[in-house]
Every structure is written in structure tokens, then in C-alpha cells.
CSV table of C-alpha atoms in Angstrom, one decimal:
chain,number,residue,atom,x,y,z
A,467,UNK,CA,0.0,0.0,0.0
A,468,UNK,CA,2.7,2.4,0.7
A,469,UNK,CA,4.4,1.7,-1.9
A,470,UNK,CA,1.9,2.7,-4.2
A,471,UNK,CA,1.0,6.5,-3.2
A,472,UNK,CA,2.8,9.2,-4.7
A,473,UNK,CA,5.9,10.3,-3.8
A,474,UNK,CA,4.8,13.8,-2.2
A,475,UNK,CA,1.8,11.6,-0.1
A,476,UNK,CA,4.7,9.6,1.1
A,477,UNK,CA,6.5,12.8,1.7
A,478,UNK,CA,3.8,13.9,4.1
A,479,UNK,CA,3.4,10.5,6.1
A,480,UNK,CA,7.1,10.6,6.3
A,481,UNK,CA,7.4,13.8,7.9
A,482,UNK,CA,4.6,13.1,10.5
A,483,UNK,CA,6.3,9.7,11.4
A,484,UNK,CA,8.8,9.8,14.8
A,485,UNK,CA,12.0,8.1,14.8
A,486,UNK,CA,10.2,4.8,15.9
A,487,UNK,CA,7.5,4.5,13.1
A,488,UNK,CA,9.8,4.9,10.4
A,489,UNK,CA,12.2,2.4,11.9
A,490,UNK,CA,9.6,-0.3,11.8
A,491,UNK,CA,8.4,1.2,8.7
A,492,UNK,CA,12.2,0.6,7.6
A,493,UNK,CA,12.1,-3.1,8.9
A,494,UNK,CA,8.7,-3.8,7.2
A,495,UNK,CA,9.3,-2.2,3.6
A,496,UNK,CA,12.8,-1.5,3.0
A,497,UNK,CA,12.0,0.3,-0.5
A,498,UNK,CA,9.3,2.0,1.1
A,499,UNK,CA,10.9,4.9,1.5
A,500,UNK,CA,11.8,5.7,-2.5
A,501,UNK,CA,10.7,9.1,-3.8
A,502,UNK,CA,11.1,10.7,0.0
A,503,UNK,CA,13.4,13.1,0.7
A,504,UNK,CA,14.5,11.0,3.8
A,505,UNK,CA,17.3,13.0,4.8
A,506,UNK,CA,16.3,16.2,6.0
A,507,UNK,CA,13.4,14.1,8.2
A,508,UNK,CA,16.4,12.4,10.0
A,509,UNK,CA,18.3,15.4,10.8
A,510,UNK,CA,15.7,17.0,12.0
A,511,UNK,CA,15.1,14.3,14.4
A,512,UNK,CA,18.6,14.0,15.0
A,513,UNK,CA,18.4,17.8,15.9
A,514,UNK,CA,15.4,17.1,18.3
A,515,UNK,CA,17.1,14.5,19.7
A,516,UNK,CA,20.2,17.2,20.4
A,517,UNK,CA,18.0,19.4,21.9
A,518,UNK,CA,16.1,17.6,24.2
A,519,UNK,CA,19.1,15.9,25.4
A,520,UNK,CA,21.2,19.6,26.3
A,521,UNK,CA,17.8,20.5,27.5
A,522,UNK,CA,17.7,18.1,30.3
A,523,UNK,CA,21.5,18.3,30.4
A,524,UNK,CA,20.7,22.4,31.8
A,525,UNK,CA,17.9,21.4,33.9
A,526,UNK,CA,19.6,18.5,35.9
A,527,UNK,CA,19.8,19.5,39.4
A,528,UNK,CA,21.1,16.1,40.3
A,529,UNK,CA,24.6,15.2,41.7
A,530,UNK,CA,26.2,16.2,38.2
A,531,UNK,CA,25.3,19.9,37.9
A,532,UNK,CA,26.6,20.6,41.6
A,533,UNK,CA,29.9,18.6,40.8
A,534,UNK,CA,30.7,19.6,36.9
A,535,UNK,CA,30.9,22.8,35.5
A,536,UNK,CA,28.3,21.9,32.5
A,537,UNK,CA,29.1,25.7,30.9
A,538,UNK,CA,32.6,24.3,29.9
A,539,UNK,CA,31.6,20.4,29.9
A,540,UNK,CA,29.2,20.6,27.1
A,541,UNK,CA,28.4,23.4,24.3
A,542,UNK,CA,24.9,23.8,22.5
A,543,UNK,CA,25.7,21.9,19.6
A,544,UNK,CA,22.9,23.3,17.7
A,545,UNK,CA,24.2,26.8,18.1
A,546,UNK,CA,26.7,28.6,16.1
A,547,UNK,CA,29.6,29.6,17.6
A,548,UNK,CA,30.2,33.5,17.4
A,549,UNK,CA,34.0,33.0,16.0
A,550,UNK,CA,32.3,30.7,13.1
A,551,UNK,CA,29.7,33.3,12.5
A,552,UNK,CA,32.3,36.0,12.3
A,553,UNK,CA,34.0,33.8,9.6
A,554,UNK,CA,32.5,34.5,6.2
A,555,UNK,CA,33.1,31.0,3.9
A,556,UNK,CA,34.3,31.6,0.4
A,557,UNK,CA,31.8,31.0,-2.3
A,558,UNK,CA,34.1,28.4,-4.1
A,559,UNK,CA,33.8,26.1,-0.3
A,560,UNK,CA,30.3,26.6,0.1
A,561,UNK,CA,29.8,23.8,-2.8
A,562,UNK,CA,32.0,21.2,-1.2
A,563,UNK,CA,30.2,22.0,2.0
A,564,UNK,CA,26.9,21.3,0.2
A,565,UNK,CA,28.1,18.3,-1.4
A,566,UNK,CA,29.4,16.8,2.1
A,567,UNK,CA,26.0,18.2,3.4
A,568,UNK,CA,24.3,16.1,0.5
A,569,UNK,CA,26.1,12.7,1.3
A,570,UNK,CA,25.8,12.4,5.2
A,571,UNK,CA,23.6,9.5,6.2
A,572,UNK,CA,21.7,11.6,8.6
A,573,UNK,CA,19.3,8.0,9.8
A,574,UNK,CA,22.6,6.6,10.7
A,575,UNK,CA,23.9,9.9,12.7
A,576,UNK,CA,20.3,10.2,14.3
A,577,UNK,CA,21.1,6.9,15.4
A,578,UNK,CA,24.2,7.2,17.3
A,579,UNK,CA,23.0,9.9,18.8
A,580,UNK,CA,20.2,8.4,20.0
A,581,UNK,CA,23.2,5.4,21.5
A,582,UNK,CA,25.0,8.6,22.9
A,583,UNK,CA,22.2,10.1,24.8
A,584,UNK,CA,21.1,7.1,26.2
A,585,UNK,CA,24.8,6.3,27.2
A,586,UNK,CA,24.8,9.1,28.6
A,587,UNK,CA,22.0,9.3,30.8
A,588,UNK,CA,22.9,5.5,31.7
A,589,UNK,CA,26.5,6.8,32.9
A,590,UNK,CA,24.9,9.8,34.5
A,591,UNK,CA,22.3,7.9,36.2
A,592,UNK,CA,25.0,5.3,37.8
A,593,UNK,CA,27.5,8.1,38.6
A,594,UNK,CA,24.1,9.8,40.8
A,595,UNK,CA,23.9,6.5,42.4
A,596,UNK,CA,27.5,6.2,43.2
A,597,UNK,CA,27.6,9.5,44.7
A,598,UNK,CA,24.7,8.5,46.8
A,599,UNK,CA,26.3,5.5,48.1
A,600,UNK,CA,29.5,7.4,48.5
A,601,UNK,CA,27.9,10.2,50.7
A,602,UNK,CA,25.7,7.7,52.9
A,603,UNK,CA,29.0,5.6,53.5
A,604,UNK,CA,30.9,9.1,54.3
A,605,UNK,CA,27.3,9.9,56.6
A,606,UNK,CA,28.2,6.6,58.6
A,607,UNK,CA,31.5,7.1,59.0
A,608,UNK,CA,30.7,10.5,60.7
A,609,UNK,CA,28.6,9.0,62.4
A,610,UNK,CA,31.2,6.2,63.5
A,611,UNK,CA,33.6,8.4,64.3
A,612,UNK,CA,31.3,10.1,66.6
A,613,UNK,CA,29.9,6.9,68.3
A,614,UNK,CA,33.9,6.3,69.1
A,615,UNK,CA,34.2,9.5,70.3
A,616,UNK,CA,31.6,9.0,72.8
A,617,UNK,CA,32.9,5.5,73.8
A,618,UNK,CA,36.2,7.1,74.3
A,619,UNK,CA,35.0,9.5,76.2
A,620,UNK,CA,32.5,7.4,78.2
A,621,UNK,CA,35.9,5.2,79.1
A,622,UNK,CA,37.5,7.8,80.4
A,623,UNK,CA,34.7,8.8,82.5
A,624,UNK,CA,34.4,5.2,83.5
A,625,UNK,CA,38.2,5.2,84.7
A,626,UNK,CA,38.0,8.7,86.0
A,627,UNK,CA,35.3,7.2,88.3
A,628,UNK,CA,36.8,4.0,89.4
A,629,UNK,CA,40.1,6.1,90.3
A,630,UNK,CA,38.0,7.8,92.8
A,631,UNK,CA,36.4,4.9,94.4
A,632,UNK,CA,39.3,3.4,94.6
A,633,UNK,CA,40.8,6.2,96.3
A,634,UNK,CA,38.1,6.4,98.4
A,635,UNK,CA,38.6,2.4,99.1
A,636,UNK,CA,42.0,3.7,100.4
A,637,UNK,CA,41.4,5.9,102.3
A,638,UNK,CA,39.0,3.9,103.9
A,639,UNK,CA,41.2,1.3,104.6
A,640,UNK,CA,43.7,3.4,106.1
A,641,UNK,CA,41.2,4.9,108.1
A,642,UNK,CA,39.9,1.4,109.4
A,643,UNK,CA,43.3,0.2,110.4
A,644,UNK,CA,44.2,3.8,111.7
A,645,UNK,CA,41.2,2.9,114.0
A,646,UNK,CA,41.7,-0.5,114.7
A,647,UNK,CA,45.7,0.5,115.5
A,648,UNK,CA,44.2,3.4,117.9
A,649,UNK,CA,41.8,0.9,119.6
A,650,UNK,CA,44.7,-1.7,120.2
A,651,UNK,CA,46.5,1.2,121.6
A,652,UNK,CA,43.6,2.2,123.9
A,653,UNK,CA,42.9,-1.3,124.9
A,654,UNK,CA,46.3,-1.9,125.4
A,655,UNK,CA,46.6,1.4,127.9
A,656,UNK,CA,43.7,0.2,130.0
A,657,UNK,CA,45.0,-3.0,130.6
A,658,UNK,CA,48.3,-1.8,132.0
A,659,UNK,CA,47.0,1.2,133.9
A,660,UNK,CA,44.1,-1.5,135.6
A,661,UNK,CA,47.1,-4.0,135.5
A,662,UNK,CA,48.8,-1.0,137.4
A,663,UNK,CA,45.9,-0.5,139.7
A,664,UNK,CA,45.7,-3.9,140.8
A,665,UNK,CA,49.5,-3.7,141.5
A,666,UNK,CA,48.7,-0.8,143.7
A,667,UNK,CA,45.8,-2.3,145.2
A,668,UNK,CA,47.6,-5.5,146.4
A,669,UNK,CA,50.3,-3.7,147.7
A,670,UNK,CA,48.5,-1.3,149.6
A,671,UNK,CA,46.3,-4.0,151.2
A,672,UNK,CA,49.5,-5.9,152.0
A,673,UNK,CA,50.9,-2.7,152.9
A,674,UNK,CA,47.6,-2.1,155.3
A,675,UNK,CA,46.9,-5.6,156.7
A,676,UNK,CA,49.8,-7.5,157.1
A,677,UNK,CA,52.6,-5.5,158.8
């Protein structure tokens, strides 16, 4: 059926296929396609393609955008540079330009773009998640770091405080035996001044009653 419209209703169709439609279209009829001006249909997907991909490329707040400087990491391809624009090209070049123009296989250049962009976001997308990962293991060792801290800490309070009840065990057992020593002494005292008394006693009564 498609291959029998004309060649300007095919033109039409072509031009309101995406880049998916007229792959399959590709795959189904290969000679489909005769009579259309395929090229500039490609490139102009190819150009879409190039746009939306810098588009999200300036709008990604993710990880990439805070760590790369995007304004030097990637130009707007579809723009022309100033120093090119300033450059007039001689009229004898602009032929060989057109010819090279004429001859690019724009499907196949639409296509590695498409490979490129979706490398790209691929990469992007597993650089994101390695930063993640990165900054939840650097979150944990802060973390870590800090739990030690506090175990340090909490050990030294710990020795702190058995130095001082130890010391206070000290000083308690000197204390005790400083008693026990002063109540040996005292008990000791008694016993010879009532040993003393008794000596006096017995020698006063033999003193008193038998002379």
C-alpha cells in the first residue's frame, strides 16, 4: 500500500512519522521509502534528539550539575559559535560544503545519537547512584567516628570514676586500720594502767593488813 502513493503523499506521512514509526516502517518495507526526501526528516530528528538531550542536560539539578561545571563540559551543539559566524566562507567552499551536506547519512547519525544520549544518561544515572552511596557511607563514618568519640569519652569517665572509688577504698582502709591501730593502743593502755591499779591495790592492802 505504501508503496503505491505518490511520492509527495509519502513525503507527508514521512514527515509526521517519529524516529520509531519509520524504523519499523524501515524493517517492514525497506524500498518503502523511494521518492522521499528522507534525509532532512532524520536530521531533523537527530536535531530534536540534540535538543532535548542539552535541554535536560541544563535542567539537571542532580549530583552532576553541583559537581561539573556543565558551561565548559558541554556546548549547545545546535548553536553557532560566534568565532564561526564571524568567519565569512568563500563561495568556491560553500559547494564542497553542500556536497558533504548532500552525502551524510543523517538516519545513521540520528542513530548514534540516540546510542549517545542514552549512554549518557545511563552513565549519568549510575554516577548519581554512586555518589549516593558514596555520601551515605561518608554519613556513617561520621557517624562512626562520633559513636567512638563518645565510647572514648564514656571510658575515660568510666576510669576517672573507678580512680576515685578506689581512692576512696584507700582511704578507707587506712582509716579502718588507723582505728583498729588506735583501739589496740587504747585497749592496750587500759589494761596496763588496771594491771597497774591492781599492783597498787595489792600492795597497799599488803601494805595495810599484814605489817
Amino acid at each position: 500500500m505504501l508503496l503505491e502513493l505518490a511520492d509527495e503523499c509519502k513525503q507527508h506521512i514521512w514527515e509526521l512519522l517519529d524516529i520509531q514509526e519509520l524504523c519499523r516502517v524501515a524493517c517492514v518495507a525497506r524500498n518503502a521509502d523511494q521518492g522521499v526526501c528522507i534525509g532532512p526528516i532524520w536530521q531533523r530528528h537527530a536535531r530534536t534528539l540534540l535538543a532535548e538531550g542539552q535541554e535536560a542536560l541544563q535542567a539537571d539539578l542532580g549530583v552532576l550539575s553541583c559537581r561539573l561545571q556543565r558551561r565548559n563540559a558541554s556546548r549547545n551543539l545546535l548553536a553557532r559559535d560566534e568565532k564561526l559566524e564571524m568567519m565569512a566562507i568563500p563561495q568556491n567552499e560553500e559547494g564542497k560544503l553542500s556536497g558533504m551536506y548532500d552525502t551524510i547519512d543523517w538516519r545513521l547519525w540520528c542513530r548514534d545519537t540516540h546510542v549517545a544520549l542514552t549512554r549518557f544518561r545511563t552513565n549519568n544515572t549510575g554516577f548519581a547512584q554512586a555518589m549516593s552511596s558514596l555520601q551515605e557511607l561518608k554519613t556513617e563514618r561520621s557517624q562512626l567516628k562520633e559513636a567512638m568519640q563518645n565510647v572514648k569519652a564514656s571510658s575515660h569517665a568510666d576510669k576517672h570514676t573507678r580512680r576515685l572509688q578506689m581512692n576512696c577504698v584507700k582511704w578507707m582502709n587506712r582509716t579502718h586500720r588507723r582505728q583498729a591501730a588506735n583501739a589496740a593502743l587504747s585497749k592496750a593502755e587500759l589494761a596496763a594502767r588496771l594491771q597497774s591499779v591492781e599492783n597498787a591495790i595489792q600492795a597497799t592492802a599488803q601494805q595495810r593488813y599484814f605489817t
